[in-house]
Coordinates of C-alpha atoms in Angstrom, one line a residue:
L76 CA 6.6 -1.0 -24.0
F77 CA 5.6 -0.3 -20.4
H78 CA 8.1 1.4 -18.1
G79 CA 7.4 1.9 -14.4
R80 CA 9.4 4.6 -12.6
G81 CA 10.1 4.7 -8.8
G82 CA 12.3 6.4 -6.4
S83 CA 14.8 3.7 -5.6
V84 CA 16.6 1.5 -8.1
G85 CA 14.7 -1.5 -6.7
R86 CA 11.4 0.2 -7.7
G87 CA 12.5 1.3 -11.1
G88 CA 14.4 4.5 -10.3
G89 CA 17.6 5.5 -12.0
P90 CA 18.3 7.5 -15.1
Q91 CA 15.2 7.3 -17.3
Y92 CA 17.1 8.1 -20.6
L93 CA 19.5 5.2 -20.1
A94 CA 16.7 2.8 -19.0
T95 CA 14.9 3.5 -22.3
L96 CA 18.0 3.0 -24.4
S97 CA 18.8 -0.3 -22.7
Q98 CA 15.6 -1.9 -23.8
P99 CA 15.9 -4.8 -26.3
A100 CA 16.1 -4.0 -29.9
G101 CA 12.7 -3.4 -31.5
S102 CA 10.8 -3.2 -28.1
V103 CA 10.3 0.6 -28.0
Q104 CA 8.9 1.1 -31.6
G105 CA 8.0 4.8 -31.3
W106 CA 6.1 4.8 -28.1
M107 CA 6.3 4.0 -24.4
R108 CA 3.8 3.9 -21.6
V109 CA 5.2 5.3 -18.3
T110 CA 4.0 5.1 -14.8
V111 CA 5.8 7.3 -12.3
Q112 CA 5.4 6.3 -8.6
G113 CA 3.6 8.9 -6.4
E114 CA 6.6 9.6 -4.1
V115 CA 8.7 10.9 -7.0
I116 CA 6.2 12.4 -9.4
D117 CA 6.9 15.9 -8.1
N118 CA 10.6 15.4 -8.8
F119 CA 9.8 14.9 -12.5
F120 CA 6.7 17.0 -13.1
G121 CA 6.4 19.4 -10.1
L122 CA 7.3 22.6 -12.0
P123 CA 6.6 23.4 -15.7
S124 CA 10.4 23.7 -16.5
I125 CA 11.1 20.3 -14.9
A126 CA 8.1 18.7 -16.5
S127 CA 9.3 20.0 -19.9
H128 CA 12.8 18.7 -19.3
T129 CA 11.4 15.3 -18.3
M130 CA 9.2 15.1 -21.4
E131 CA 12.2 16.1 -23.5
R132 CA 14.2 13.2 -22.0
Y133 CA 11.4 10.7 -22.6
T134 CA 10.9 11.9 -26.2
T135 CA 14.6 11.9 -27.0
S136 CA 15.2 8.4 -25.6
V137 CA 12.1 7.0 -27.4
L138 CA 13.1 8.5 -30.7
K139 CA 16.7 7.3 -30.3
A140 CA 15.7 3.8 -29.2
T141 CA 13.3 3.6 -32.2
L142 CA 15.5 5.0 -34.9
M143 CA 18.9 3.6 -33.7
P144 CA 18.0 0.4 -31.7
P145 CA 20.8 -1.5 -30.1
K146 CA 22.3 -4.4 -32.0
A147 CA 20.6 -7.7 -31.1
P148 CA 22.7 -10.0 -28.9
S149 CA 24.3 -13.1 -30.5
G150 CA 22.8 -16.5 -30.1
E151 CA 25.8 -17.6 -28.0
W152 CA 25.4 -14.6 -25.7
K153 CA 21.7 -15.4 -25.3
E154 CA 22.5 -19.1 -24.4
V155 CA 25.1 -18.1 -21.8
M156 CA 22.7 -15.5 -20.3
Q157 CA 19.8 -18.1 -20.2
R158 CA 22.0 -20.6 -18.5
L159 CA 23.2 -18.0 -16.0
S160 CA 19.7 -17.0 -15.3
E161 CA 18.6 -20.6 -14.7
I162 CA 21.5 -21.4 -12.4
S163 CA 21.1 -18.2 -10.3
C164 CA 17.3 -18.5 -10.1
D165 CA 17.6 -22.1 -9.0
K166 CA 20.2 -21.2 -6.3
Y167 CA 18.1 -18.2 -5.1
R168 CA 15.0 -20.3 -4.8
D169 CA 16.9 -23.1 -3.1
I170 CA 18.2 -20.7 -0.4
V171 CA 15.0 -18.6 0.1
Y172 CA 12.5 -21.4 -0.1
N173 CA 14.3 -24.6 1.0
D174 CA 16.9 -23.5 3.6
P175 CA 15.0 -24.0 7.0
E176 CA 17.3 -21.3 8.6
F177 CA 16.8 -18.6 6.0
I178 CA 13.7 -16.9 7.5
E179 CA 15.3 -16.8 10.9
Y180 CA 18.5 -15.4 9.4
F181 CA 16.6 -12.8 7.3
R182 CA 14.6 -11.6 10.3
S183 CA 17.6 -11.3 12.5
A184 CA 20.0 -9.7 9.9
T185 CA 17.6 -7.1 8.5
P186 CA 15.2 -4.5 9.9
D187 CA 12.2 -6.6 8.9
F188 CA 10.5 -6.4 12.3
E189 CA 10.9 -2.6 12.5
L190 CA 9.8 -2.1 8.9
K191 CA 6.5 -4.0 9.6
G192 CA 5.7 -1.3 12.2
L193 CA 6.0 1.5 9.7
N194 CA 3.1 2.8 7.6
L195 CA 4.7 2.1 4.2
G196 CA 2.9 1.7 0.9
S197 CA -0.8 1.2 0.3
R198 CA -0.9 -2.4 1.7
P199 CA -0.1 -4.0 5.0
A200 CA 3.7 -4.6 5.6
K201 CA 3.0 -8.3 6.3
R202 CA 0.5 -11.0 5.4
K203 CA -0.1 -14.0 7.7
Q204 CA 2.7 -15.4 9.8
G205 CA 4.9 -17.9 8.0
G206 CA 7.8 -18.2 5.6
I207 CA 9.0 -16.2 2.7
E208 CA 5.5 -16.0 1.2
S209 CA 4.4 -13.9 4.2
L210 CA 6.7 -11.0 3.3
R211 CA 5.3 -8.0 1.3
A212 CA 7.4 -6.5 -1.5
I213 CA 8.2 -3.1 0.0
P214 CA 9.6 -4.3 3.3
W215 CA 11.4 -7.2 1.4
M216 CA 13.1 -4.6 -0.8
F217 CA 14.0 -2.2 2.0
A218 CA 15.4 -5.1 4.1

C-alpha cells in the first residue's frame, strides 16, 4: 500500500492513523510505503521525540489494519457506491469540460489569477492558455 502525506486534506493531510485504518480490508498486509510532502516533513520528523511518536502511530495503525482489518462491504453497498461514483463523475465532467461558461466562472469566482503569480510548487502554476486542461493541480486545489 502506498500512502502519500501532505499538509492540506486535499494533498493527503489529516490524521494518519485514521487514514491507515480506513484502507480497504486486506490492502495493508503488514506494511505501508509512505511519502511525506516536504512542507510538512518537519512537523512529523523534526525532533527525535516527534519522529518517534510519528513512527509509533504508523506502526500501530499498520499492525491494527493488518491484524484486525475492517469488514468487507456488502455487494449491495458496492453497487450503490459504484453507481453514485459514475453519476457524480459524469456530472462533474459535464460541468467542467462541457459547460462553455465554466472556465469564465471559475476564473472570476476563485483566486486563480492571483495564484498563478505565486511561486508555488515545483512546476509552473499554469500551462498553455486554454480550458480546464491548462490548470495545474496546486492552484486548482487552492482555488
